[in-house]
Coordinates of C-alpha atoms in Angstrom, one line a residue:
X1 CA 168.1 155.8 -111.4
X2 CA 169.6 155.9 -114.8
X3 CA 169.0 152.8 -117.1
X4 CA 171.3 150.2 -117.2
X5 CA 171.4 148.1 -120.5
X6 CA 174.4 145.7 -120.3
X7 CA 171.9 143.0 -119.4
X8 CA 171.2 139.9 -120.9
X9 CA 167.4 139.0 -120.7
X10 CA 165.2 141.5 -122.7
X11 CA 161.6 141.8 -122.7
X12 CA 158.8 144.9 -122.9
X13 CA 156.0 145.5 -120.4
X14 CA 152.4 144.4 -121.7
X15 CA 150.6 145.7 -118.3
X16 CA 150.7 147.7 -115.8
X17 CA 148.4 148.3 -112.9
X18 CA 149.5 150.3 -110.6
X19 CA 152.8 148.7 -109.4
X20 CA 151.7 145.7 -110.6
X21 CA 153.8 144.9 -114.3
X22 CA 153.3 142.2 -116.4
X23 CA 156.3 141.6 -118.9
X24 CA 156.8 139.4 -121.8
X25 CA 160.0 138.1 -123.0
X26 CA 160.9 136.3 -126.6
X27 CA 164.3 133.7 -125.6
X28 CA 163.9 133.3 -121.7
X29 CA 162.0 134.2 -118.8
X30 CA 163.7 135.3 -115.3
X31 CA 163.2 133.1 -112.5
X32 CA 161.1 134.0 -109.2
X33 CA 162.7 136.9 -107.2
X34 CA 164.8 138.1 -109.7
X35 CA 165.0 141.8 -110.4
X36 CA 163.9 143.7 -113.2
X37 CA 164.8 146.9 -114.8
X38 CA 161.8 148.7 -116.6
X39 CA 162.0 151.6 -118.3
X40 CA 160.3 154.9 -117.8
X41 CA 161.1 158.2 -119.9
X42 CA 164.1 160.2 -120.4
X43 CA 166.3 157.3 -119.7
X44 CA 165.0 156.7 -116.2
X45 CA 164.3 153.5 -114.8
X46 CA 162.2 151.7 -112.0
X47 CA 163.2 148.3 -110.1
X48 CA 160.9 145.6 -110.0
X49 CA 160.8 142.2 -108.7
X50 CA 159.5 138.8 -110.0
X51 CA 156.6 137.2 -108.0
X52 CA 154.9 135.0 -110.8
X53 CA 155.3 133.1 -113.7
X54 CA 152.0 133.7 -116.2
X55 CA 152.7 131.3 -119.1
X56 CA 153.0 132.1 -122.6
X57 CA 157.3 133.8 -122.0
X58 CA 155.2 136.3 -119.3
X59 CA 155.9 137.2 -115.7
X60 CA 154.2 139.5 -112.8
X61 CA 156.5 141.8 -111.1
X62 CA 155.7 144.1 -108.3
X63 CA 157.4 147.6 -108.7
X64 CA 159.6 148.5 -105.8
X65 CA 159.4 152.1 -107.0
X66 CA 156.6 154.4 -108.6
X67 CA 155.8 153.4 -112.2
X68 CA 154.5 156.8 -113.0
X69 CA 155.4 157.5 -116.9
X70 CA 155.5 153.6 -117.3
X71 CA 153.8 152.2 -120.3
X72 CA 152.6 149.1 -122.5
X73 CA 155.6 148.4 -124.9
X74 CA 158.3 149.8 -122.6
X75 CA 161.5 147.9 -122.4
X76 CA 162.6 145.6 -119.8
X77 CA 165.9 144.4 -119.1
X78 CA 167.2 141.4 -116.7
X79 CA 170.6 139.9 -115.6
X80 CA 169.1 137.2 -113.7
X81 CA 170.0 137.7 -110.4
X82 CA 167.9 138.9 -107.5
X83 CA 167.5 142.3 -106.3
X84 CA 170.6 143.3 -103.7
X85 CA 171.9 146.4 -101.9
X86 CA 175.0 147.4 -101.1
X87 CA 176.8 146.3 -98.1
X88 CA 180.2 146.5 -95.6
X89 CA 181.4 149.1 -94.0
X90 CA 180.8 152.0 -96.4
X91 CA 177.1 151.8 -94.9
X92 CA 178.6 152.8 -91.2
X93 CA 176.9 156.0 -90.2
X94 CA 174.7 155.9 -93.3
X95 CA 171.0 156.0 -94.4
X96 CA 170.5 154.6 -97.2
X97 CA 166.9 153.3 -98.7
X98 CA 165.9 149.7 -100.4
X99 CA 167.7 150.6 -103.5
X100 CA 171.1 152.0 -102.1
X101 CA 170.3 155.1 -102.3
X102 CA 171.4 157.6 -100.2
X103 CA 169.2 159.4 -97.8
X104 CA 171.3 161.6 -95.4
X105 CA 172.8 163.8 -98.5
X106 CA 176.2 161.7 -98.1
X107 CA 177.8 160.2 -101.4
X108 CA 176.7 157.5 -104.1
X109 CA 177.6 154.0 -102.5
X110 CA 179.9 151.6 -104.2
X111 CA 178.4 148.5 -105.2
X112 CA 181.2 146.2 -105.4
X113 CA 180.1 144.7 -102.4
X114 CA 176.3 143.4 -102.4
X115 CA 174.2 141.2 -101.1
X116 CA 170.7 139.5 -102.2
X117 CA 167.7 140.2 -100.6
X118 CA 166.5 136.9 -100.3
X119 CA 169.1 134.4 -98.7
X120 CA 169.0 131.3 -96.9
X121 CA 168.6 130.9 -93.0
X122 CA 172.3 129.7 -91.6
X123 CA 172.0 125.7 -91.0
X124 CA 171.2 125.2 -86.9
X125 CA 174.5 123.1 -86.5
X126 CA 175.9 126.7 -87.6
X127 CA 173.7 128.7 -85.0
X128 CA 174.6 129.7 -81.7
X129 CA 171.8 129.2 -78.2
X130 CA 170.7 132.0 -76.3
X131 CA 173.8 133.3 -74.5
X132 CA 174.4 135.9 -71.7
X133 CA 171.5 138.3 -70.3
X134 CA 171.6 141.3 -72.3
X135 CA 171.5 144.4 -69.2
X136 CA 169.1 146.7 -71.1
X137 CA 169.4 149.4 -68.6
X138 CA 165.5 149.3 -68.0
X139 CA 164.8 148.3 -64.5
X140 CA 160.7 146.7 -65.1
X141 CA 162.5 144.8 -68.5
X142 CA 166.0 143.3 -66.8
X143 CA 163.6 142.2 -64.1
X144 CA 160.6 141.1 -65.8
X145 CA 161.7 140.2 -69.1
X146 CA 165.9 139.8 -69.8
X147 CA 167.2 140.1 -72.9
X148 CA 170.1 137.6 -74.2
X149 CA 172.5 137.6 -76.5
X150 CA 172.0 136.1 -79.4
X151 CA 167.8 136.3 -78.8
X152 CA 165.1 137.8 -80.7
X153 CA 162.9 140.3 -78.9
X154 CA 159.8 141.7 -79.6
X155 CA 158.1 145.2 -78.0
X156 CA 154.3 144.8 -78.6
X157 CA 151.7 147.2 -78.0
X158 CA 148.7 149.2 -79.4
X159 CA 149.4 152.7 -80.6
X160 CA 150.4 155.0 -78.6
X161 CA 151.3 153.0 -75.7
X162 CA 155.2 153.8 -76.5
X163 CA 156.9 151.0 -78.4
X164 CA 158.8 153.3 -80.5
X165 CA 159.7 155.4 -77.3
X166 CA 161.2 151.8 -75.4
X167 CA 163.1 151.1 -78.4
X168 CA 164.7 154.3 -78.6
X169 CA 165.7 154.1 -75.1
X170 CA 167.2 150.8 -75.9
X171 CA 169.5 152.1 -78.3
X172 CA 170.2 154.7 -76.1
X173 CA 171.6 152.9 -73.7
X174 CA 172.7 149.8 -75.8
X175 CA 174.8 151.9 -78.7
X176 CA 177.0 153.7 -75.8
X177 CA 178.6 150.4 -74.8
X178 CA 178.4 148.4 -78.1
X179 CA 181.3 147.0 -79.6
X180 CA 180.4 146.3 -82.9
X181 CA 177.5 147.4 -85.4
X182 CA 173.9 148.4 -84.7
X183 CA 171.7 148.0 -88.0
X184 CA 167.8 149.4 -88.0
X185 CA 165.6 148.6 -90.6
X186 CA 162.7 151.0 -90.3
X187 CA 159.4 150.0 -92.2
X188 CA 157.0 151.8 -93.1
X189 CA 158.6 154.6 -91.2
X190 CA 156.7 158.4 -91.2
X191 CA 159.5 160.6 -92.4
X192 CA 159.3 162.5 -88.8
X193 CA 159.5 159.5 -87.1
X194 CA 163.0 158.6 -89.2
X195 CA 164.6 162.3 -89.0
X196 CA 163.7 162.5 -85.1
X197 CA 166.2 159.2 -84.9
X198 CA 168.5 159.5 -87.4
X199 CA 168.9 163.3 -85.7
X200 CA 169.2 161.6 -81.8
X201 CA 172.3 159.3 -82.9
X202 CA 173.7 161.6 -84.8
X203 CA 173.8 164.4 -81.4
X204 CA 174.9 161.9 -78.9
X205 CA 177.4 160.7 -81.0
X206 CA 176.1 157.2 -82.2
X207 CA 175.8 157.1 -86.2
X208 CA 179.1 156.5 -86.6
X209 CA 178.5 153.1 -85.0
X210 CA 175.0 152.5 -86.8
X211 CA 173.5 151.8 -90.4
X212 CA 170.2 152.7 -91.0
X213 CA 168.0 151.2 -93.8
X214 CA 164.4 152.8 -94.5
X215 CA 161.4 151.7 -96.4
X216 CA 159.1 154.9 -95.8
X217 CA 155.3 155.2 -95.3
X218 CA 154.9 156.3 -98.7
X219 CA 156.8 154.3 -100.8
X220 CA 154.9 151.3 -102.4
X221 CA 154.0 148.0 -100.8
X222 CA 156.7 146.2 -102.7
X223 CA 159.7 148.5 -101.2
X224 CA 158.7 148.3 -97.6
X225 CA 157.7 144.5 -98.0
X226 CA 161.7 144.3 -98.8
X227 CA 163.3 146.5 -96.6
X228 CA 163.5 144.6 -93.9
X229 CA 164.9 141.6 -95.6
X230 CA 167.5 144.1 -97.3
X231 CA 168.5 145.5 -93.6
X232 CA 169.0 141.9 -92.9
X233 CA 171.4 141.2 -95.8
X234 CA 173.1 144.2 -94.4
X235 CA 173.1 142.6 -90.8
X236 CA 174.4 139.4 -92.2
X237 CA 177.2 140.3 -93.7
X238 CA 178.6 142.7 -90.7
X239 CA 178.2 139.6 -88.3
X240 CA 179.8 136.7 -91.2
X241 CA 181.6 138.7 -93.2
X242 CA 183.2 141.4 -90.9
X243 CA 182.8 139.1 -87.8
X244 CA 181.4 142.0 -85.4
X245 CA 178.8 141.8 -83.3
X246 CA 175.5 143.0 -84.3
X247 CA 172.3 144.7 -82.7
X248 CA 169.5 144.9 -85.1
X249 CA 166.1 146.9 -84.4
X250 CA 163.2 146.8 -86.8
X251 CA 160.3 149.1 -86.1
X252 CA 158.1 148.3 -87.0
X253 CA 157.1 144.6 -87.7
X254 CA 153.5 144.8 -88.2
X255 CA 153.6 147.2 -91.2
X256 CA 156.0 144.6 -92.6
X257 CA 152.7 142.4 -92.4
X258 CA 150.5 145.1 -93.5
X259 CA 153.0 145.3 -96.6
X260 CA 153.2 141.6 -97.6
X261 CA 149.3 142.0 -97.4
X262 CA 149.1 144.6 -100.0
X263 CA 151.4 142.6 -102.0
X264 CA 149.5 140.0 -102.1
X265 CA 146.4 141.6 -102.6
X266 CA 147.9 143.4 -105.5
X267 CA 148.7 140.1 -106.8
X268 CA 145.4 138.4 -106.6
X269 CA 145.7 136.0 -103.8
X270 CA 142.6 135.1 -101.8
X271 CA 142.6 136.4 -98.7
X272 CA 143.2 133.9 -95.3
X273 CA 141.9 134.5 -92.0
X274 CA 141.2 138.7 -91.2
X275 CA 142.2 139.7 -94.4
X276 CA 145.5 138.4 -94.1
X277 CA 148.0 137.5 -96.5
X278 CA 147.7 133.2 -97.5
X279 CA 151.5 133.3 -97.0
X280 CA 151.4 135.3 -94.1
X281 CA 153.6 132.6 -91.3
X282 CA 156.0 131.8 -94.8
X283 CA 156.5 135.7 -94.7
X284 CA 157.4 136.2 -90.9
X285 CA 159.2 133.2 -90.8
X286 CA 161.7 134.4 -93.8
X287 CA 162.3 137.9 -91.8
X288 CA 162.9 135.9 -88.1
X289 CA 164.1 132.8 -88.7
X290 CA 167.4 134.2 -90.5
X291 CA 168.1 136.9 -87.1
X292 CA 170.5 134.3 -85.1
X293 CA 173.8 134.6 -83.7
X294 CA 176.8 132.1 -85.2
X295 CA 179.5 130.8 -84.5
X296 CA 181.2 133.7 -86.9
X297 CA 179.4 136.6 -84.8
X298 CA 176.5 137.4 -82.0
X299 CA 173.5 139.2 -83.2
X300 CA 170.6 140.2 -80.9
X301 CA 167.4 141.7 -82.6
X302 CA 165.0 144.2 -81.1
X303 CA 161.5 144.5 -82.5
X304 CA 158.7 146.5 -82.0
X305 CA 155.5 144.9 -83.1
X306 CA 152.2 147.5 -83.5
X307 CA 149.1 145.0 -82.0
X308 CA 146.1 145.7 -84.2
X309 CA 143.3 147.1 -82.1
X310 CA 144.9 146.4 -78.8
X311 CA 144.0 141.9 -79.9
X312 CA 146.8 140.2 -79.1
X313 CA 144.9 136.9 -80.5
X314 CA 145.2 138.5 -84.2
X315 CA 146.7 136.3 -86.2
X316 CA 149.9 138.9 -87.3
X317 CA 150.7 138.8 -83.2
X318 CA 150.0 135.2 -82.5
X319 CA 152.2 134.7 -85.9
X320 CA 155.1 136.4 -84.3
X321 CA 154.8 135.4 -80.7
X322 CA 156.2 132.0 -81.8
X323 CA 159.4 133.3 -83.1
X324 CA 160.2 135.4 -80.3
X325 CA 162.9 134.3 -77.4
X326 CA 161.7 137.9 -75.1
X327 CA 158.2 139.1 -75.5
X328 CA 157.4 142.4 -74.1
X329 CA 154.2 144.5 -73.6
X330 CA 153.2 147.3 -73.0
X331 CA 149.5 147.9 -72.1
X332 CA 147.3 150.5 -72.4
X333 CA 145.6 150.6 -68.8
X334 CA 149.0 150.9 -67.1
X335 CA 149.7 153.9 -69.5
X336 CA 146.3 155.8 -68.8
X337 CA 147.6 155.5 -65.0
X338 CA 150.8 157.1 -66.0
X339 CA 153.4 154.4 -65.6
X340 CA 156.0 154.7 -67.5
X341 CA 157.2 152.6 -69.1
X342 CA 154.0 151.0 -69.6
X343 CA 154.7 147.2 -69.6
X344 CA 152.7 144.9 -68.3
X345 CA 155.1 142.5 -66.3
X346 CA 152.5 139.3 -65.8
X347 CA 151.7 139.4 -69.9
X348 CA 155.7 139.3 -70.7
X349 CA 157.8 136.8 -70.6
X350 CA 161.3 135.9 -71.5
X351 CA 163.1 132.8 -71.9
X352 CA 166.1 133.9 -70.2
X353 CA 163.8 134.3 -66.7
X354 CA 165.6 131.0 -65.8
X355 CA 167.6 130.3 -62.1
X356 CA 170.3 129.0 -64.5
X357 CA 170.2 131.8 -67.2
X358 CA 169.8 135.0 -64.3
X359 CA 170.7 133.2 -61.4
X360 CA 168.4 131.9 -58.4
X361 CA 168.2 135.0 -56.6
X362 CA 166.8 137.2 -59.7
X363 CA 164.5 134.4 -60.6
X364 CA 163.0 134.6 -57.5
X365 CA 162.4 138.3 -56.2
X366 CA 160.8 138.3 -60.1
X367 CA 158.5 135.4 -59.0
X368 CA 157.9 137.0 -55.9
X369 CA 157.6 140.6 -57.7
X370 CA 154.7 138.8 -60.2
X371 CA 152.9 137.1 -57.1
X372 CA 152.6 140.5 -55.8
X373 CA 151.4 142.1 -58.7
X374 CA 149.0 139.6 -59.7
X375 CA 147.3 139.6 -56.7
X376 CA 146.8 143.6 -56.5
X377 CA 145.3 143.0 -59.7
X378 CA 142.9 140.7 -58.1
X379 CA 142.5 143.4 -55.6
X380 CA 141.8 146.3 -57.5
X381 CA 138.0 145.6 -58.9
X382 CA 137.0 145.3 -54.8
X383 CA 139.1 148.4 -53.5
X384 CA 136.5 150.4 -55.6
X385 CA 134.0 149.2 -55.1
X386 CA 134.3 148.9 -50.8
X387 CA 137.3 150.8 -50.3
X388 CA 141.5 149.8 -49.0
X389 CA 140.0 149.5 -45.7
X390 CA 138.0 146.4 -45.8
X391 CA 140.6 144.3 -47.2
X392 CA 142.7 142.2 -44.2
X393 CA 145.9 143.2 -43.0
X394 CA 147.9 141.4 -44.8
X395 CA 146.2 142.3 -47.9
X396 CA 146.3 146.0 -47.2
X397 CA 150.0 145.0 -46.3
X398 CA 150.6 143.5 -50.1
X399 CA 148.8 146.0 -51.7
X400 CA 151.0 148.6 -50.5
X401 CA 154.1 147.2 -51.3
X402 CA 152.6 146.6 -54.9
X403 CA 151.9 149.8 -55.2
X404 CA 155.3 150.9 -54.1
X405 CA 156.5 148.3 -56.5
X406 CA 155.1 149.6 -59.3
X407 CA 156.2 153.3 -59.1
X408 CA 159.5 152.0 -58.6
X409 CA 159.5 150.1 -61.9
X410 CA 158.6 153.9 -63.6
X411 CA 161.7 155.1 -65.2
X412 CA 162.6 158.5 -67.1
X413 CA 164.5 158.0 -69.9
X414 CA 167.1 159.7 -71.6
X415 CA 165.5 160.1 -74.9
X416 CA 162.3 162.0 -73.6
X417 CA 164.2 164.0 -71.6
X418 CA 163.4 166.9 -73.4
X419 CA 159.0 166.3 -72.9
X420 CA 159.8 165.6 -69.7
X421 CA 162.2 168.0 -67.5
X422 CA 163.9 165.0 -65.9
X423 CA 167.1 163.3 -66.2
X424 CA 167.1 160.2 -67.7
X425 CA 168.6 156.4 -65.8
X426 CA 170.8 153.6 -66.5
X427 CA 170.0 151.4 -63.7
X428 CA 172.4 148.3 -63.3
X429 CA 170.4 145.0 -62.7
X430 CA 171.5 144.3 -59.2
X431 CA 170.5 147.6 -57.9
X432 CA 167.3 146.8 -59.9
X433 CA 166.7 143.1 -58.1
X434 CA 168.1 144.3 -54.6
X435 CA 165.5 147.6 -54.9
X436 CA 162.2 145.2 -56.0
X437 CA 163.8 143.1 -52.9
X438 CA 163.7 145.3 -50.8
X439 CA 160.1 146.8 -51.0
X440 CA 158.8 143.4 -51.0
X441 CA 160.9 142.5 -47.7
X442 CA 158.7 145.9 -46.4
X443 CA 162.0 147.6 -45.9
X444 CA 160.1 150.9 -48.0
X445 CA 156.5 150.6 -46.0
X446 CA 157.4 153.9 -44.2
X447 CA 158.6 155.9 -47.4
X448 CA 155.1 157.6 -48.9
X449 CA 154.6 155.9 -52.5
X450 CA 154.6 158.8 -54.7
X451 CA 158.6 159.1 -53.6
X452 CA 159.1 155.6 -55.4
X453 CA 157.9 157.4 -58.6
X454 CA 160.1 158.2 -61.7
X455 CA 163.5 157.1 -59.8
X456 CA 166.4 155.1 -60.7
X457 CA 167.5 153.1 -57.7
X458 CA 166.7 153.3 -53.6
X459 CA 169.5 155.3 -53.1
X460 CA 168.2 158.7 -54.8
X461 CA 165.4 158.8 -52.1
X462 CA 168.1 158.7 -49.1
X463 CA 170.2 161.5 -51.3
X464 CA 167.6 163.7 -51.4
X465 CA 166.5 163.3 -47.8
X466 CA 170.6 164.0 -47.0
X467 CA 170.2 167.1 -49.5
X468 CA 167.1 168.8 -47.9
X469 CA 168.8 168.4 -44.1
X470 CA 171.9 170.1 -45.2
X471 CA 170.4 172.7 -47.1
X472 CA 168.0 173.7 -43.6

């Protein structure tokens, strides 16, 4: 970044440690939030952002970028206003980092039109409710756990356990059909992990309907504390500004945590509970509570949340389960049986699970699906230990259809088509309810279980019965 000097508030830098500066200046200090450019060597510059007032004309800032070559007496210059990034449609099959700069190789972005990091939540008289189910595609989350316009939705699990690989599929199968802009802030994101997805949209076709936003692994705390609020900004003005629909995806919440923790470390904050940040519901609260449809545009967010040592009580999780209108997760013991995808439908939940939201029929084969479950569950511990044939009939009964059940919910997906040889599945959510119905109804007790496994609907076990008796 080259230095910029036609700004108005001048100062020099009196500390630094690591990407925590201290700056002094002699007429009048910048505000809280505002953004800072500090000087490096050969006319290059670093962005920094305001987080203190010190007394005495001095302020903390926490770089944004690396302050290697920085140094006590170095100039500092400030226009006043809060850090931005560029936004509108010049950012439509772009990927772009925290300071507008170009990722993908493309050209410099114009900065006529920007947009502060930091911005108010819209007023709730200005807010739109939860809206339509969302048909993800999936058939154990439109059953389980529906998505809705207009909702926030959160994919937590332990590593591993595939939340990136669920919210790939989602875009997957969301981008095809969507009629406005999909926006994905990724933060903290390995560089592998941010080629691999920026290379799938580009090969089926889907960048030039998406704007990606990245605040990688090794950048410094204060970059990928903001990147998600700068996606955001981005988000906003698509769904106020342009009026278009938008889907935004964050992966991955938690390290925006594990940021806002450094942060505030870095900044000499005590500690709260488990290590965690003092501000830490403030800082969730600022990312979630501004992802809301209006009455100008529908936006429906999809999040995956890492869960720290598989504890779903840790306060980072608990944090974010309160903001969340869809909460899915994905377990680790139905992964290490090979279900895929791993969710665990009695731990989910979704507002939208409502006779009045998916319609009396859905609500109940779901109810009916859980019941099932849950008591198989119940089940399992004693069919070690004695063995399938010394539970009654019935029970023998439920637990195969449970069984069934589950290996029906297993899905291959288009995105790991590749590791997996098999053709992925869009499965419409009525052929998902009137499949689950029909196991539970024992219309399935005479098709072997392992058939069940890695389908799409009921229908591809009858076409491949029809295929082997015309082929002998």
């Amino acid at each position: 970044m080259t230095l910029k000097r036609d700004t108005t508030i001048k100062g020099q830098i009196t500390a630094v440690r690591g990407t925590v500066i201290d700056a002094w200046f002699e007429n009048e200090m910048p505000s809280i939030d505002a953004a800072l450019t500090c000087e490096l060597h050969d006319e290059e510059s670093t962005m920094a952002v305001v987080q203190s007032h010190l007394g005495n004309s001095s302020v903390r800032a926490i770089a944004t970028g690396s302050t290697r070559g920085m140094c006590r007496g170095a100039r500092v210059y400030c226009d006043g206003r809060p850090l931005r990034i560029p936004v509108g449609k010049q950012l439509v099959g772009r990927l772009i980092d925290l300071q507008g700069r170009p990722l993908d190789g493309g050209a410099e972005l114009s900065w006529d039109e920007s947009l502060p990091l930091h911005r108010t939540p819209p007023p709730p008289s200005f807010c739109l409710g939860l809206g339509d189910v969302y048909p993800t595609g999936i058939k154990v989350i439109d059953l389980f756990c529906p998505f809705t316009h207009g909702g926030r939705v959160a994919v937590f699990g332990g590593a591993g356990v595939g939340k990136t690989v669920v919210l790939t599929e989602f875009i997957h199968n969301a981008v095809a059909t969507l009629k406005g802009i999909a926006v994905f802030a990724g933060i903290g994101e390995r560089s592998r992990e941010g080629l691999e997805l920026w290379q799938e949209l580009k090969d089926r076709g889907f960048m030039d309907r998406t704007a990606m936003i990245f605040g990688q692994m090794n950048e410094p705390p204060g970059a990928r504390f903001l990147v998600g609020l700068a996606a955001l900004s981005v988000a906003e003005h698509f769904r106020d500004v342009e009026k278009k629909d938008v889907l935004f995806l964050i992966d991955n919440v938690y390290r925006h945590v594990q940021a806002g923790m450094e942060v505030s470390g870095l900044l000499g904050r005590l500690p709260s509970r488990v290590g965690y940040q003092p501000t830490l519901a403030a800082d969730i609260a600022a990312l979630e509570e501004r992802i809301t449809a209006t009455q100008h545009g529908d936006m429906i967010s999809v999040q995956a949340i890492y869960v720290p040592a598989d504890d779903y009580s840790d306060p980072a999780i608990t944090h974010a389960f309160w903001h969340m209108d869809s909460s899915l997760v994905l377990s680790r013991d139905v992964a290490a049986e090979g279900l895929y995808p791993a969710v665990d439908p009695l731990a989910s939940s979704s507002k939208a699970l409502d006779p009045a939201v998916v319609g009396q029929r859905h609500y109940d084969v779901a109810q009916e699906a859980r019941r099932a479950l849950g008591r198989y569950e119940e089940l399992k511990d004693l069919i070690s230990m004695l063995g399938i044939d010394e539970l009654s009939s019935e029970d023998r009964q439920l637990v195969g259809r449970a069984r069934r059940l589950r290996n029906f919910l297993t899905q291959p997906f288009f995105v790991a088509e590749a590791f997996t040889g098999m053709r992925g599945r869009n499965v419409p959510v009525n052929v998902t309810v009137d499949g689950v119905k029909a196991i539970l109804d024992g219309h399935c007790d005479a098709i072997p279980e392992e058939k069940l496994f890695m389908i799409g609907s009921l229908e591809e076990i009858q076409q491949t019965e029809q295929g082997k008796a015309t082929s002998q």
